[in-house]
GROMACS .gro file of C-alpha atoms in nm:
model
  178
    1MET     CA    1   0.491  -2.053   0.285
    2VAL     CA    2   0.579  -1.704   0.129
    3ILE     CA    3   0.825  -1.663  -0.119
    4ALA     CA    4   1.029  -1.322  -0.164
    5VAL     CA    5   1.059  -1.244  -0.489
    6GLU     CA    6   1.304  -0.969  -0.597
    7LYS     CA    7   1.172  -0.667  -0.756
    8PRO     CA    8   1.382  -0.633  -1.098
    9GLY     CA    9   1.675  -0.340  -1.119
   10LYS     CA   10   1.656  -0.339  -0.746
   11ASP     CA   11   1.922  -0.379  -0.506
   12ARG     CA   12   1.881  -0.731  -0.308
   13ILE     CA   13   2.016  -0.636  -0.015
   14LEU     CA   14   1.720  -0.427   0.136
   15ALA     CA   15   1.430  -0.655   0.214
   16SER     CA   16   1.191  -0.352   0.087
   17ASN     CA   17   1.320  -0.457  -0.288
   18TYR     CA   18   1.124  -0.768  -0.250
   19ARG     CA   19   0.752  -0.874  -0.323
   20PRO     CA   20   0.586  -1.120  -0.119
   21VAL     CA   21   0.409  -1.376  -0.257
   22SER     CA   22   0.157  -1.656  -0.096
   23LEU     CA   23   0.172  -1.988  -0.214
   24LEU     CA   24  -0.167  -2.100  -0.112
   25SER     CA   25  -0.313  -2.450  -0.158
   26VAL     CA   26  -0.540  -2.550  -0.440
   27CYS     CA   27  -0.811  -2.649  -0.179
   28TYR     CA   28  -0.793  -2.323  -0.020
   29LYS     CA   29  -0.831  -2.144  -0.378
   30LEU     CA   30  -1.116  -2.335  -0.461
   31LEU     CA   31  -1.299  -2.292  -0.158
   32GLU     CA   32  -1.207  -1.930  -0.186
   33ARG     CA   33  -1.367  -1.932  -0.590
   34LEU     CA   34  -1.662  -2.123  -0.475
   35ALA     CA   35  -1.767  -1.876  -0.187
   36LEU     CA   36  -1.712  -1.561  -0.429
   37GLN     CA   37  -1.909  -1.704  -0.678
   38HIS     CA   38  -2.182  -1.732  -0.457
   39ILE     CA   39  -2.167  -1.425  -0.274
   40SER     CA   40  -2.097  -1.199  -0.607
   41PRO     CA   41  -2.459  -1.100  -0.699
   42THR     CA   42  -2.486  -0.970  -0.298
   43VAL     CA   43  -2.186  -0.774  -0.301
   44GLU     CA   44  -2.250  -0.613  -0.683
   45GLY     CA   45  -2.559  -0.474  -0.516
   46LEU     CA   46  -2.385  -0.326  -0.243
   47LEU     CA   47  -2.114  -0.165  -0.394
   48SER     CA   48  -2.103   0.184  -0.529
   49PRO     CA   49  -2.135   0.224  -0.888
   50ASP     CA   50  -1.761   0.395  -0.868
   51GLN     CA   51  -1.629   0.104  -0.787
   52ALA     CA   52  -1.410  -0.065  -1.027
   53GLY     CA   53  -1.124  -0.243  -0.882
   54PHE     CA   54  -1.137  -0.643  -0.917
   55TRP     CA   55  -1.524  -0.658  -1.079
   56LYS     CA   56  -1.606  -0.833  -1.388
   57GLY     CA   57  -1.665  -0.626  -1.698
   58GLN     CA   58  -1.510  -0.293  -1.460
   59SER     CA   59  -1.127  -0.192  -1.522
   60THR     CA   60  -0.919   0.117  -1.391
   61CYS     CA   61  -0.941   0.238  -1.775
   62ASP     CA   62  -1.359   0.337  -1.683
   63GLN     CA   63  -1.211   0.549  -1.399
   64VAL     CA   64  -0.966   0.684  -1.605
   65ALA     CA   65  -1.200   0.762  -1.882
   66ALA     CA   66  -1.484   0.911  -1.654
   67LEU     CA   67  -1.210   1.144  -1.488
   68THR     CA   68  -1.091   1.241  -1.841
   69THR     CA   69  -1.418   1.321  -1.963
   70PHE     CA   70  -1.517   1.504  -1.631
   71ILE     CA   71  -1.224   1.733  -1.597
   72GLU     CA   72  -1.279   1.802  -1.988
   73ASN     CA   73  -1.649   1.905  -1.958
   74ARG     CA   74  -1.531   2.130  -1.628
   75PHE     CA   75  -1.276   2.299  -1.843
   76GLN     CA   76  -1.539   2.394  -2.156
   77GLN     CA   77  -1.752   2.533  -1.862
   78ASN     CA   78  -1.429   2.766  -1.775
   79LEU     CA   79  -1.447   2.609  -1.402
   80LYS     CA   80  -1.128   2.454  -1.244
   81THR     CA   81  -1.083   2.093  -1.172
   82GLY     CA   82  -0.866   1.918  -0.916
   83ALA     CA   83  -0.762   1.608  -0.842
   84VAL     CA   84  -0.640   1.416  -0.523
   85PHE     CA   85  -0.503   1.049  -0.595
   86LEU     CA   86  -0.398   0.819  -0.262
   87ASP     CA   87  -0.172   0.540  -0.281
   88LEU     CA   88  -0.234   0.309   0.035
   89THR     CA   89   0.119   0.143   0.045
   90ALA     CA   90   0.142  -0.208   0.179
   91ALA     CA   91  -0.273  -0.203   0.159
   92TYR     CA   92  -0.290  -0.587   0.182
   93ASP     CA   93  -0.036  -0.610   0.480
   94THR     CA   94  -0.240  -0.409   0.692
   95VAL     CA   95  -0.581  -0.507   0.711
   96TRP     CA   96  -0.690  -0.525   1.070
   97HIS     CA   97  -0.873  -0.871   1.068
   98THR     CA   98  -1.119  -0.742   1.363
   99GLY     CA   99  -1.197  -0.418   1.203
  100LEU     CA  100  -1.244  -0.660   0.852
  101LEU     CA  101  -1.473  -0.920   1.000
  102CYS     CA  102  -1.734  -0.645   1.198
  103LYS     CA  103  -1.745  -0.443   0.909
  104LEU     CA  104  -1.820  -0.779   0.716
  105SER     CA  105  -2.098  -0.878   0.951
  106LYS     CA  106  -2.323  -0.589   0.885
  107SER     CA  107  -2.382  -0.649   0.555
  108MET     CA  108  -2.281  -0.973   0.417
  109PRO     CA  109  -2.439  -1.347   0.510
  110TYR     CA  110  -2.327  -1.505   0.816
  111TRP     CA  111  -2.199  -1.782   0.651
  112PHE     CA  112  -1.949  -1.577   0.465
  113THR     CA  113  -1.846  -1.388   0.740
  114GLN     CA  114  -1.756  -1.683   0.948
  115LEU     CA  115  -1.600  -1.852   0.649
  116VAL     CA  116  -1.367  -1.527   0.596
  117SER     CA  117  -1.300  -1.532   0.964
  118LEU     CA  118  -1.196  -1.908   0.954
  119LEU     CA  119  -0.984  -1.834   0.655
  120LEU     CA  120  -0.799  -1.541   0.880
  121ARG     CA  121  -0.776  -1.771   1.204
  122ASP     CA  122  -0.455  -1.893   1.357
  123GLN     CA  123  -0.266  -1.792   1.033
  124CYS     CA  124   0.091  -1.838   1.011
  125PHE     CA  125   0.369  -1.762   0.774
  126ARG     CA  126   0.709  -1.836   0.695
  127VAL     CA  127   0.938  -1.676   0.442
  128HIS     CA  128   1.136  -1.880   0.176
  129MET     CA  129   1.434  -1.664   0.041
  130GLY     CA  130   1.705  -1.828  -0.188
  131ASN     CA  131   1.776  -2.110   0.023
  132ASP     CA  132   1.727  -1.976   0.359
  133THR     CA  133   1.341  -2.047   0.517
  134SER     CA  134   1.219  -1.814   0.878
  135SER     CA  135   1.058  -2.027   1.138
  136TRP     CA  136   0.710  -1.968   1.101
  137ARG     CA  137   0.545  -1.638   1.258
  138PRO     CA  138   0.179  -1.554   1.325
  139GLN     CA  139   0.004  -1.326   1.126
  140HIS     CA  140  -0.231  -1.105   1.325
  141ASN     CA  141  -0.301  -0.834   1.005
  142GLY     CA  142  -0.252  -0.825   0.642
  143LEU     CA  143  -0.444  -1.053   0.382
  144PRO     CA  144  -0.270  -1.295   0.197
  145LYS     CA  145  -0.146  -1.218  -0.163
  146GLY     CA  146  -0.297  -1.431  -0.404
  147SER     CA  147  -0.572  -1.479  -0.246
  148VAL     CA  148  -0.885  -1.402  -0.412
  149LEU     CA  149  -1.103  -1.325  -0.145
  150CYS     CA  150  -0.866  -1.107  -0.029
  151ARG     CA  151  -0.908  -0.928  -0.324
  152PHE     CA  152  -1.273  -0.898  -0.262
  153CYS     CA  153  -1.221  -0.789   0.093
  154SER     CA  154  -0.969  -0.500   0.030
  155THR     CA  155  -1.271  -0.362  -0.188
  156CYS     CA  156  -1.491  -0.353   0.107
  157THR     CA  157  -1.263  -0.223   0.368
  158PRO     CA  158  -1.139   0.144   0.253
  159THR     CA  159  -1.398   0.426   0.320
  160THR     CA  160  -1.529   0.558   0.001
  161CYS     CA  161  -1.501   0.905  -0.015
  162GLN     CA  162  -1.709   1.185  -0.263
  163LEU     CA  163  -1.643   1.551  -0.346
  164HIS     CA  164  -1.925   1.751  -0.394
  165VAL     CA  165  -1.798   2.069  -0.584
  166ALA     CA  166  -1.995   2.392  -0.613
  167LYS     CA  167  -1.875   2.751  -0.764
  168ASN     CA  168  -1.622   2.825  -0.489
  169SER     CA  169  -1.638   2.586  -0.252
  170PHE     CA  170  -1.616   2.197  -0.195
  171THR     CA  171  -1.762   1.915   0.035
  172LEU     CA  172  -1.569   1.619   0.102
  173THR     CA  173  -1.828   1.319   0.225
  174THR     CA  174  -1.750   0.986   0.295
  175CYS     CA  175  -1.975   0.650   0.336
  176LEU     CA  176  -1.878   0.340   0.368
  177SER     CA  177  -1.848   0.100   0.050
  178ILE     CA  178  -2.021  -0.148   0.246
   0.00000   0.00000   0.00000
């Protein structure tokens, strides 16, 4: 079940002004937490040290502090610094299940990939808004919001980019985070 929660101060008529929230069963959430607790040591060894989202003892504040320090150091050396910030709109809603499972199978234990596959298989949802409820619809892409494992999976799916800056040029390199 997905509940549509109105975004504060937005026009109620537009569907884009609602935030979808998945209501997941307690058993589903418990299974996810047990799996994540068991797999966390393996995952932490695979992630880039620059990854801060959703990990214990890490936060975006660490990223902001590191960026600020980098900019200040470059400024003191009379060097220019540029930054690019990307906001992946609807990132949870567009995750390709097959691609995610393929990526997980290359670095995670078999049992974990199979568990994620089972949790994503044959998913259906319906939307409840006010007194109205839609019919059931299949979910082919995306991850349920509110899912503990889905936050983990979202850190596995993007490509990590690093920018190497020389005196008058730069090189953008990419590598998979997992």
